[in-house]
PDB file of C-alpha atoms and ligand atoms in Angstrom:
ATOM      1  CA  MET A  20      -1.848 -15.749 -30.166  1.00 52.00           C
ATOM      2  CA  THR A  21      -3.294 -14.594 -26.849  1.00 61.00           C
ATOM      3  CA  LYS A  22      -6.185 -16.539 -25.349  1.00 75.00           C
ATOM      4  CA  PRO A  23      -9.606 -15.312 -26.442  1.00 92.00           C
ATOM      5  CA  HIS A  24     -11.243 -12.615 -24.417  1.00 94.00           C
ATOM      6  CA  LEU A  25     -14.580 -13.625 -25.840  1.00 96.00           C
ATOM      7  CA  SER A  26     -15.627 -16.735 -27.730  1.00 97.00           C
ATOM      8  CA  VAL A  27     -19.000 -17.720 -29.066  1.00 98.00           C
ATOM      9  CA  ARG A  28     -19.924 -21.149 -30.320  1.00 98.00           C
ATOM     10  CA  GLY A  29     -22.933 -22.095 -32.404  1.00 98.00           C
ATOM     11  CA  LEU A  30     -24.814 -18.920 -31.626  1.00 98.00           C
ATOM     12  CA  HIS A  31     -28.313 -18.809 -33.123  1.00 98.00           C
ATOM     13  CA  LYS A  32     -31.049 -16.251 -32.766  1.00 98.00           C
ATOM     14  CA  TRP A  33     -34.591 -16.676 -33.982  1.00 98.00           C
ATOM     15  CA  TYR A  34     -37.060 -13.813 -33.747  1.00 97.00           C
ATOM     16  CA  GLY A  35     -40.256 -15.779 -34.287  1.00 96.00           C
ATOM     17  CA  SER A  36     -39.720 -17.188 -37.763  1.00 96.00           C
ATOM     18  CA  VAL A  37     -36.774 -14.891 -38.612  1.00 97.00           C
ATOM     19  CA  HIS A  38     -33.436 -16.683 -38.339  1.00 98.00           C
ATOM     20  CA  ALA A  39     -31.241 -13.653 -37.636  1.00 98.00           C
ATOM     21  CA  LEU A  40     -28.052 -15.409 -36.489  1.00 98.00           C
ATOM     22  CA  ARG A  41     -27.158 -18.804 -37.929  1.00 98.00           C
ATOM     23  CA  GLY A  42     -24.616 -20.657 -35.839  1.00 98.00           C
ATOM     24  CA  LEU A  43     -21.941 -18.033 -35.255  1.00 98.00           C
ATOM     25  CA  ASP A  44     -18.486 -19.166 -34.109  1.00 98.00           C
ATOM     26  CA  LEU A  45     -16.074 -16.365 -33.241  1.00 98.00           C
ATOM     27  CA  ASP A  46     -12.986 -15.871 -31.050  1.00 97.00           C
ATOM     28  CA  ILE A  47     -11.907 -12.365 -30.085  1.00 97.00           C
ATOM     29  CA  PRO A  48      -8.487 -11.962 -28.440  1.00 95.00           C
ATOM     30  CA  GLN A  49      -7.970  -9.485 -25.607  1.00 93.00           C
ATOM     31  CA  GLY A  50      -7.308  -5.971 -26.868  1.00 93.00           C
ATOM     32  CA  GLN A  51      -8.272  -6.487 -30.473  1.00 95.00           C
ATOM     33  CA  VAL A  52     -10.418  -3.985 -32.348  1.00 97.00           C
ATOM     34  CA  ILE A  53     -12.924  -5.937 -34.446  1.00 97.00           C
ATOM     35  CA  GLY A  54     -14.742  -4.143 -37.231  1.00 98.00           C
ATOM     36  CA  LEU A  55     -18.084  -5.842 -37.764  1.00 98.00           C
ATOM     37  CA  ILE A  56     -19.569  -5.187 -41.176  1.00 97.00           C
ATOM     38  CA  GLY A  57     -22.577  -6.380 -43.141  1.00 97.00           C
ATOM     39  CA  ASP A  58     -25.590  -5.188 -45.048  1.00 95.00           C
ATOM     40  CA  ASN A  59     -28.836  -4.102 -43.367  1.00 95.00           C
ATOM     41  CA  GLY A  60     -30.353  -7.023 -41.496  1.00 95.00           C
ATOM     42  CA  ALA A  61     -27.168  -9.119 -41.570  1.00 97.00           C
ATOM     43  CA  GLY A  62     -27.370  -9.805 -37.834  1.00 97.00           C
ATOM     44  CA  LYS A  63     -24.732  -7.402 -36.464  1.00 96.00           C
ATOM     45  CA  SER A  64     -26.955  -5.709 -33.897  1.00 94.00           C
ATOM     46  CA  THR A  65     -28.513  -9.036 -32.997  1.00 96.00           C
ATOM     47  CA  PHE A  66     -25.081 -10.373 -32.093  1.00 97.00           C
ATOM     48  CA  ILE A  67     -24.157  -7.400 -29.938  1.00 95.00           C
ATOM     49  CA  LYS A  68     -27.592  -7.326 -28.296  1.00 94.00           C
ATOM     50  CA  ILE A  69     -26.958 -10.905 -27.183  1.00 97.00           C
ATOM     51  CA  LEU A  70     -23.557  -9.891 -25.788  1.00 96.00           C
ATOM     52  CA  SER A  71     -25.031  -6.889 -23.998  1.00 92.00           C
ATOM     53  CA  GLY A  72     -27.977  -8.756 -22.484  1.00 93.00           C
ATOM     54  CA  VAL A  73     -30.753  -7.118 -24.491  1.00 92.00           C
ATOM     55  CA  HIS A  74     -31.734 -10.389 -26.183  1.00 95.00           C
ATOM     56  CA  LYS A  75     -31.005 -13.968 -25.213  1.00 97.00           C
ATOM     57  CA  GLN A  76     -29.599 -16.324 -27.839  1.00 98.00           C
ATOM     58  CA  THR A  77     -31.923 -19.108 -28.936  1.00 98.00           C
ATOM     59  CA  GLU A  78     -29.026 -21.565 -29.015  1.00 98.00           C
ATOM     60  CA  GLY A  79     -25.272 -21.565 -28.466  1.00 98.00           C
ATOM     61  CA  GLN A  80     -22.679 -20.612 -25.898  1.00 98.00           C
ATOM     62  CA  ILE A  81     -20.729 -17.528 -24.878  1.00 98.00           C
ATOM     63  CA  PHE A  82     -17.365 -17.773 -23.128  1.00 97.00           C
ATOM     64  CA  PHE A  83     -15.938 -14.681 -21.484  1.00 95.00           C
ATOM     65  CA  GLU A  84     -12.356 -14.772 -20.214  1.00 93.00           C
ATOM     66  CA  GLY A  85     -12.376 -18.544 -20.457  1.00 92.00           C
ATOM     67  CA  LYS A  86     -15.584 -19.183 -18.538  1.00 95.00           C
ATOM     68  CA  GLU A  87     -19.045 -19.783 -19.870  1.00 97.00           C
ATOM     69  CA  ALA A  88     -21.110 -16.636 -19.436  1.00 97.00           C
ATOM     70  CA  HIS A  89     -24.872 -16.543 -19.073  1.00 97.00           C
ATOM     71  CA  ILE A  90     -25.929 -13.081 -20.121  1.00 97.00           C
ATOM     72  CA  ALA A  91     -29.621 -12.801 -19.390  1.00 95.00           C
ATOM     73  CA  ARG A  92     -29.938  -9.049 -18.791  1.00 92.00           C
ATOM     74  CA  PRO A  93     -27.923  -5.851 -19.316  1.00 87.00           C
ATOM     75  CA  ARG A  94     -26.773  -5.974 -15.690  1.00 88.00           C
ATOM     76  CA  ASP A  95     -25.011  -9.315 -16.374  1.00 94.00           C
ATOM     77  CA  ALA A  96     -23.070  -7.757 -19.238  1.00 93.00           C
ATOM     78  CA  MET A  97     -22.176  -4.761 -17.077  1.00 88.00           C
ATOM     79  CA  ASN A  98     -20.880  -7.061 -14.344  1.00 91.00           C
ATOM     80  CA  LEU A  99     -18.641  -8.808 -16.863  1.00 93.00           C
ATOM     81  CA  GLY A 100     -17.278  -5.434 -17.968  1.00 91.00           C
ATOM     82  CA  ILE A 101     -19.019  -5.255 -21.328  1.00 93.00           C
ATOM     83  CA  GLU A 102     -20.144  -1.726 -22.154  1.00 88.00           C
ATOM     84  CA  THR A 103     -22.280  -1.010 -25.205  1.00 87.00           C
ATOM     85  CA  ILE A 104     -22.653   2.357 -26.827  1.00 82.00           C
ATOM     86  CA  TYR A 105     -25.459   3.056 -29.250  1.00 70.00           C
ATOM     87  CA  GLN A 106     -26.174   6.354 -30.900  1.00 58.00           C
ATOM     88  CA  TYR A 107     -29.373   6.979 -28.955  1.00 53.00           C
ATOM     89  CA  THR A 108     -29.934   4.562 -26.132  1.00 57.00           C
ATOM     90  CA  ALA A 109     -26.780   4.809 -24.053  1.00 67.00           C
ATOM     91  CA  MET A 110     -27.979   7.893 -22.196  1.00 79.00           C
ATOM     92  CA  VAL A 111     -31.052   9.176 -20.412  1.00 86.00           C
ATOM     93  CA  PRO A 112     -31.379  12.618 -22.039  1.00 87.00           C
ATOM     94  CA  GLU A 113     -33.274  14.287 -19.201  1.00 93.00           C
ATOM     95  CA  MET A 114     -30.768  13.258 -16.559  1.00 94.00           C
ATOM     96  CA  SER A 115     -27.566  15.116 -15.811  1.00 95.00           C
ATOM     97  CA  ILE A 116     -24.242  14.160 -17.326  1.00 95.00           C
ATOM     98  CA  ALA A 117     -23.029  13.026 -13.902  1.00 96.00           C
ATOM     99  CA  ARG A 118     -26.084  10.811 -13.308  1.00 94.00           C
ATOM    100  CA  ASN A 119     -25.608   9.270 -16.744  1.00 92.00           C
ATOM    101  CA  VAL A 120     -21.974   8.476 -15.992  1.00 93.00           C
ATOM    102  CA  PHE A 121     -23.014   6.711 -12.777  1.00 92.00           C
ATOM    103  CA  ILE A 122     -26.131   5.059 -14.127  1.00 87.00           C
ATOM    104  CA  GLY A 123     -26.537   1.705 -12.364  1.00 83.00           C
ATOM    105  CA  ARG A 124     -23.515   2.438 -10.142  1.00 87.00           C
ATOM    106  CA  GLU A 125     -24.757   5.474  -8.201  1.00 90.00           C
ATOM    107  CA  LYS A 126     -22.660   6.788  -5.374  1.00 91.00           C
ATOM    108  CA  ARG A 127     -24.473   7.162  -2.071  1.00 90.00           C
ATOM    109  CA  LYS A 128     -23.678   8.737   1.233  1.00 87.00           C
ATOM    110  CA  TRP A 129     -24.999   7.023   4.296  1.00 81.00           C
ATOM    111  CA  GLY A 130     -27.211   8.999   6.644  1.00 72.00           C
ATOM    112  CA  VAL A 131     -27.513   8.388  10.389  1.00 68.00           C
ATOM    113  CA  ARG A 132     -30.563   6.181   9.849  1.00 71.00           C
ATOM    114  CA  GLY A 133     -28.558   3.992   7.512  1.00 67.00           C
ATOM    115  CA  PHE A 134     -30.284   4.769   4.224  1.00 72.00           C
ATOM    116  CA  GLY A 135     -28.271   6.039   1.298  1.00 78.00           C
ATOM    117  CA  MET A 136     -28.806   9.363  -0.380  1.00 88.00           C
ATOM    118  CA  LEU A 137     -27.329  10.038  -3.782  1.00 90.00           C
ATOM    119  CA  ASP A 138     -24.012  11.789  -3.419  1.00 93.00           C
ATOM    120  CA  HIS A 139     -24.465  14.310  -6.225  1.00 93.00           C
ATOM    121  CA  ALA A 140     -21.356  16.344  -5.435  1.00 94.00           C
ATOM    122  CA  ALA A 141     -19.045  13.330  -5.472  1.00 94.00           C
ATOM    123  CA  MET A 142     -20.590  12.004  -8.683  1.00 95.00           C
ATOM    124  CA  ALA A 143     -20.291  15.399 -10.408  1.00 96.00           C
ATOM    125  CA  GLU A 144     -16.655  15.746  -9.430  1.00 96.00           C
ATOM    126  CA  GLU A 145     -15.691  12.242 -10.503  1.00 96.00           C
ATOM    127  CA  ALA A 146     -17.689  12.522 -13.730  1.00 96.00           C
ATOM    128  CA  MET A 147     -15.892  15.741 -14.690  1.00 96.00           C
ATOM    129  CA  ALA A 148     -12.519  14.106 -14.076  1.00 95.00           C
ATOM    130  CA  ALA A 149     -13.482  11.041 -16.148  1.00 93.00           C
ATOM    131  CA  ILE A 150     -14.689  13.251 -18.994  1.00 93.00           C
ATOM    132  CA  ALA A 151     -11.530  15.363 -18.930  1.00 91.00           C
ATOM    133  CA  ASP A 152      -9.497  12.130 -19.078  1.00 87.00           C
ATOM    134  CA  VAL A 153     -10.856  11.370 -22.547  1.00 84.00           C
ATOM    135  CA  GLY A 154     -10.045  14.907 -23.674  1.00 85.00           C
ATOM    136  CA  LEU A 155     -13.612  16.188 -23.691  1.00 86.00           C
ATOM    137  CA  HIS A 156     -14.133  19.648 -22.237  1.00 88.00           C
ATOM    138  CA  LEU A 157     -17.551  20.301 -20.749  1.00 92.00           C
ATOM    139  CA  ARG A 158     -18.446  23.139 -18.424  1.00 93.00           C
ATOM    140  CA  SER A 159     -20.550  21.270 -15.890  1.00 94.00           C
ATOM    141  CA  ALA A 160     -21.590  17.706 -15.143  1.00 95.00           C
ATOM    142  CA  ASP A 161     -24.928  19.006 -13.859  1.00 95.00           C
ATOM    143  CA  ALA A 162     -26.257  19.901 -17.316  1.00 95.00           C
ATOM    144  CA  PRO A 163     -28.766  17.460 -18.816  1.00 95.00           C
ATOM    145  CA  VAL A 164     -27.400  15.127 -21.476  1.00 92.00           C
ATOM    146  CA  LYS A 165     -30.045  16.391 -23.932  1.00 91.00           C
ATOM    147  CA  ASP A 166     -28.090  19.662 -24.158  1.00 93.00           C
ATOM    148  CA  LEU A 167     -25.035  17.829 -25.542  1.00 90.00           C
ATOM    149  CA  SER A 168     -24.251  17.205 -29.190  1.00 85.00           C
ATOM    150  CA  GLY A 169     -24.167  13.635 -30.499  1.00 79.00           C
ATOM    151  CA  GLY A 170     -20.389  13.556 -30.381  1.00 81.00           C
ATOM    152  CA  GLN A 171     -20.273  14.894 -26.849  1.00 87.00           C
ATOM    153  CA  ARG A 172     -22.736  12.189 -25.781  1.00 86.00           C
ATOM    154  CA  GLN A 173     -20.492   9.534 -27.285  1.00 83.00           C
ATOM    155  CA  GLY A 174     -17.599  11.127 -25.408  1.00 86.00           C
ATOM    156  CA  VAL A 175     -19.495  10.894 -22.101  1.00 90.00           C
ATOM    157  CA  ALA A 176     -20.406   7.270 -22.781  1.00 87.00           C
ATOM    158  CA  ILE A 177     -16.792   6.466 -23.583  1.00 86.00           C
ATOM    159  CA  ALA A 178     -15.609   8.332 -20.470  1.00 89.00           C
ATOM    160  CA  ARG A 179     -17.998   6.152 -18.482  1.00 89.00           C
ATOM    161  CA  ALA A 180     -16.612   2.973 -20.047  1.00 86.00           C
ATOM    162  CA  MET A 181     -13.022   4.044 -19.340  1.00 85.00           C
ATOM    163  CA  HIS A 182     -13.784   5.236 -15.811  1.00 89.00           C
ATOM    164  CA  PHE A 183     -15.340   1.947 -14.798  1.00 88.00           C
ATOM    165  CA  ARG A 184     -12.592   0.037 -16.564  1.00 85.00           C
ATOM    166  CA  SER A 185     -14.817  -1.786 -18.986  1.00 88.00           C
ATOM    167  CA  ARG A 186     -12.959  -4.709 -20.468  1.00 90.00           C
ATOM    168  CA  MET A 187     -14.885  -4.725 -23.696  1.00 93.00           C
ATOM    169  CA  LEU A 188     -16.524  -1.871 -25.508  1.00 92.00           C
ATOM    170  CA  ILE A 189     -19.128  -2.371 -28.205  1.00 93.00           C
ATOM    171  CA  LEU A 190     -19.978   0.531 -30.481  1.00 92.00           C
ATOM    172  CA  ASP A 191     -22.981   0.007 -32.772  1.00 90.00           C
ATOM    173  CA  GLU A 192     -23.092   2.733 -35.411  1.00 87.00           C
ATOM    174  CA  PRO A 193     -21.513   5.268 -33.047  1.00 83.00           C
ATOM    175  CA  THR A 194     -20.881   7.849 -35.729  1.00 82.00           C
ATOM    176  CA  ASN A 195     -24.354   7.982 -37.283  1.00 80.00           C
ATOM    177  CA  HIS A 196     -25.559  11.560 -37.546  1.00 74.00           C
ATOM    178  CA  LEU A 197     -22.301  12.998 -36.264  1.00 79.00           C
ATOM    179  CA  SER A 198     -20.393  15.827 -37.918  1.00 82.00           C
ATOM    180  CA  VAL A 199     -17.048  15.058 -39.536  1.00 86.00           C
ATOM    181  CA  LYS A 200     -15.241  16.604 -36.586  1.00 84.00           C
ATOM    182  CA  GLU A 201     -17.232  14.634 -34.024  1.00 83.00           C
ATOM    183  CA  THR A 202     -16.785  11.447 -36.028  1.00 86.00           C
ATOM    184  CA  ASN A 203     -13.023  11.910 -36.001  1.00 89.00           C
ATOM    185  CA  LYS A 204     -13.176  12.348 -32.254  1.00 85.00           C
ATOM    186  CA  VAL A 205     -15.047   9.048 -31.838  1.00 86.00           C
ATOM    187  CA  LEU A 206     -12.493   7.281 -34.049  1.00 91.00           C
ATOM    188  CA  GLU A 207      -9.796   8.776 -31.868  1.00 90.00           C
ATOM    189  CA  TYR A 208     -11.525   7.381 -28.758  1.00 87.00           C
ATOM    190  CA  VAL A 209     -11.457   3.942 -30.322  1.00 91.00           C
ATOM    191  CA  ARG A 210      -7.712   4.296 -30.844  1.00 92.00           C
ATOM    192  CA  GLN A 211      -7.329   5.352 -27.192  1.00 88.00           C
ATOM    193  CA  MET A 212      -9.251   2.256 -26.089  1.00 88.00           C
ATOM    194  CA  ARG A 213      -7.021   0.098 -28.199  1.00 90.00           C
ATOM    195  CA  GLU A 214      -3.893   1.622 -26.638  1.00 91.00           C
ATOM    196  CA  GLN A 215      -5.291   0.742 -23.213  1.00 89.00           C
ATOM    197  CA  GLY A 216      -5.781  -2.875 -24.240  1.00 90.00           C
ATOM    198  CA  ILE A 217      -9.578  -2.729 -24.234  1.00 92.00           C
ATOM    199  CA  THR A 218     -11.283  -5.110 -26.641  1.00 95.00           C
ATOM    200  CA  VAL A 219     -13.540  -3.218 -29.041  1.00 95.00           C
ATOM    201  CA  ILE A 220     -16.289  -4.316 -31.413  1.00 96.00           C
ATOM    202  CA  PHE A 221     -16.967  -1.491 -33.843  1.00 95.00           C
ATOM    203  CA  ILE A 222     -19.988  -1.619 -36.149  1.00 95.00           C
ATOM    204  CA  SER A 223     -20.442   0.904 -38.911  1.00 94.00           C
ATOM    205  CA  HIS A 224     -21.720   1.191 -42.451  1.00 93.00           C
ATOM    206  CA  ASN A 225     -18.837   3.548 -43.132  1.00 94.00           C
ATOM    207  CA  LEU A 226     -16.287   1.007 -44.308  1.00 96.00           C
ATOM    208  CA  HIS A 227     -13.518   3.604 -44.465  1.00 96.00           C
ATOM    209  CA  HIS A 228     -13.924   4.238 -40.741  1.00 95.00           C
ATOM    210  CA  VAL A 229     -14.086   0.526 -39.993  1.00 96.00           C
ATOM    211  CA  HIS A 230     -10.970  -0.180 -41.998  1.00 97.00           C
ATOM    212  CA  GLU A 231      -9.137   2.736 -40.423  1.00 95.00           C
ATOM    213  CA  VAL A 232      -9.645   1.755 -36.771  1.00 95.00           C
ATOM    214  CA  SER A 233      -9.898  -2.039 -36.831  1.00 97.00           C
ATOM    215  CA  ASP A 234      -7.247  -4.723 -36.463  1.00 97.00           C
ATOM    216  CA  ARG A 235      -9.565  -7.289 -37.929  1.00 98.00           C
ATOM    217  CA  ILE A 236     -12.664  -7.287 -40.114  1.00 98.00           C
ATOM    218  CA  VAL A 237     -15.531  -9.721 -39.641  1.00 98.00           C
ATOM    219  CA  ALA A 238     -18.297  -9.671 -42.245  1.00 98.00           C
ATOM    220  CA  PHE A 239     -21.837 -10.956 -41.765  1.00 98.00           C
ATOM    221  CA  SER A 240     -24.351 -11.728 -44.463  1.00 97.00           C
ATOM    222  CA  ARG A 241     -27.887 -12.939 -43.732  1.00 96.00           C
ATOM    223  CA  GLY A 242     -26.967 -14.207 -40.304  1.00 97.00           C
ATOM    224  CA  ASN A 243     -23.764 -15.981 -41.395  1.00 97.00           C
ATOM    225  CA  LYS A 244     -20.152 -15.008 -40.893  1.00 98.00           C
ATOM    226  CA  VAL A 245     -18.839 -14.764 -44.451  1.00 97.00           C
ATOM    227  CA  ALA A 246     -15.357 -13.331 -43.881  1.00 97.00           C
ATOM    228  CA  ASP A 247     -12.821 -12.960 -41.091  1.00 98.00           C
ATOM    229  CA  LEU A 248      -9.647 -11.138 -42.115  1.00 97.00           C
ATOM    230  CA  LEU A 249      -6.916  -8.967 -40.696  1.00 98.00           C
ATOM    231  CA  SER A 250      -7.371  -5.342 -41.789  1.00 97.00           C
ATOM    232  CA  GLU A 251      -4.124  -5.408 -43.711  1.00 97.00           C
ATOM    233  CA  GLU A 252      -5.400  -8.379 -45.719  1.00 97.00           C
ATOM    234  CA  THR A 253      -8.318  -6.382 -47.080  1.00 97.00           C
ATOM    235  CA  THR A 254      -9.233  -3.050 -48.632  1.00 97.00           C
ATOM    236  CA  VAL A 255     -12.415  -0.976 -48.639  1.00 97.00           C
ATOM    237  CA  PRO A 256     -13.412  -2.113 -52.179  1.00 97.00           C
ATOM    238  CA  HIS A 257     -12.829  -5.717 -51.127  1.00 97.00           C
ATOM    239  CA  MET A 258     -14.978  -5.146 -48.018  1.00 97.00           C
ATOM    240  CA  ILE A 259     -17.784  -3.833 -50.222  1.00 96.00           C
ATOM    241  CA  ASP A 260     -17.566  -7.044 -52.280  1.00 95.00           C
ATOM    242  CA  LEU A 261     -17.716  -9.127 -49.113  1.00 94.00           C
ATOM    243  CA  ILE A 262     -21.000  -7.716 -47.903  1.00 93.00           C
ATOM    244  CA  THR A 263     -22.902  -7.319 -51.178  1.00 88.00           C
TER     245      THR A 263
HETATM  246  N1  LIG B 327     -36.589  -7.360 -32.175  1.00 81.68           N
HETATM  247  C1  LIG B 327     -36.720  -7.980 -33.363  1.00 81.68           C
HETATM  248  N2  LIG B 327     -37.830  -8.666 -33.673  1.00 81.68           N
HETATM  249  C2  LIG B 327     -37.958  -9.310 -34.853  1.00 81.68           C
HETATM  250  N3  LIG B 327     -37.023  -9.321 -35.819  1.00 81.68           N
HETATM  251  C3  LIG B 327     -35.890  -8.635 -35.568  1.00 81.68           C
HETATM  252  C4  LIG B 327     -35.684  -7.934 -34.337  1.00 81.68           C
HETATM  253  N4  LIG B 327     -34.464  -7.344 -34.379  1.00 81.68           N
HETATM  254  C5  LIG B 327     -33.938  -7.676 -35.572  1.00 81.68           C
HETATM  255  N5  LIG B 327     -34.784  -8.449 -36.294  1.00 81.68           N
HETATM  256  C6  LIG B 327     -34.526  -9.029 -37.631  1.00 81.68           C
HETATM  257  O1  LIG B 327     -33.332  -9.779 -37.546  1.00 81.68           O
HETATM  258  C7  LIG B 327     -32.512  -9.585 -38.692  1.00 81.68           C
HETATM  259  C8  LIG B 327     -31.171  -9.054 -38.265  1.00 81.68           C
HETATM  260  O2  LIG B 327     -31.326  -7.734 -37.763  1.00 81.68           O
HETATM  261  P1  LIG B 327     -30.141  -6.891 -37.110  1.00 81.68           P
HETATM  262  O3  LIG B 327     -30.746  -5.718 -36.466  1.00 81.68           O
HETATM  263  O4  LIG B 327     -29.309  -7.781 -36.295  1.00 81.68           O
HETATM  264  O5  LIG B 327     -29.332  -6.464 -38.413  1.00 81.68           O
HETATM  265  P2  LIG B 327     -28.066  -5.459 -38.562  1.00 81.68           P
HETATM  266  O6  LIG B 327     -26.984  -6.230 -39.211  1.00 81.68           O
HETATM  267  O7  LIG B 327     -27.785  -4.799 -37.290  1.00 81.68           O
HETATM  268  O8  LIG B 327     -28.647  -4.417 -39.630  1.00 81.68           O
HETATM  269  P3  LIG B 327     -28.440  -2.816 -39.745  1.00 81.68           P
HETATM  270  O9  LIG B 327     -27.146  -2.628 -40.461  1.00 81.68           O
HETATM  271  O10 LIG B 327     -29.590  -2.395 -40.589  1.00 81.68           O
HETATM  272  O11 LIG B 327     -28.463  -2.236 -38.365  1.00 81.68           O
HETATM  273  C9  LIG B 327     -33.316  -8.671 -39.608  1.00 81.68           C
HETATM  274  O12 LIG B 327     -34.012  -9.477 -40.507  1.00 81.68           O
HETATM  275  C10 LIG B 327     -34.249  -7.963 -38.663  1.00 81.68           C
HETATM  276  O13 LIG B 327     -35.419  -7.579 -39.326  1.00 81.68           O
HETATM  277 MG1  LIG B 328     -27.850  -2.813 -36.616  1.00 81.68          MG
END
């Protein structure tokens, strides 16, 4: 058993009077793909929003690579190497593909007066290389992200995570509204991540997809962890039983 990449202890989240997460304890080893399942409102997104700095836990601790982590804002998660991909919010649609790849990590060139200007050419070139590395073929990194399909957007987000060597990738419903072909591509990306030893948390209502790509299945129900099994110890019908 390798030492945990991420551990949480006694994690609670209250939204006003709603107790969305009720004392979660979880250890995730480096390089494992965790499939997180649960019915609507079970607390899945709440958990990953805490890890990605969107919400702060009400109570409890997070340990990342053995040290206690205080994740107060998305920038803190980014600095730890935690990248989160949602269907809609991971990209700024009006901005170019290249700008989206470098969001928060823009490349600048330094003028004579010492102020930085965005280095568009360098970002476009590096973005194209990163995108090609995940096997996605786009014509130009200068096109706005809104011109891409859902699957292509996921591909760009994943290229970004790989390019900046994210240590942990969280995908919350990444295949919603994608075509079968695009969905298969996203599942393939998850397998690529796994081969590179990146820890992945994969959330989906499609239990077949979850079972297919995950090493381990964690089930939530009403804010509680109700099951924690290796994928080979469970089946899709069993997973349905766990969450209903
Ligand atoms: N920002 C918020 N303010 C108030 N309540 C919230 C907020 N976000 C989530 N909740 C509540 O917390 C509970 C857990 O929601 P969460 O989004 O974590 O569920 P989920 O497991 O991701 O569900 P789904 O599968 O539908 O995405 C629900 O009761 C939800 O209504
Ligand atoms: Mg959710």
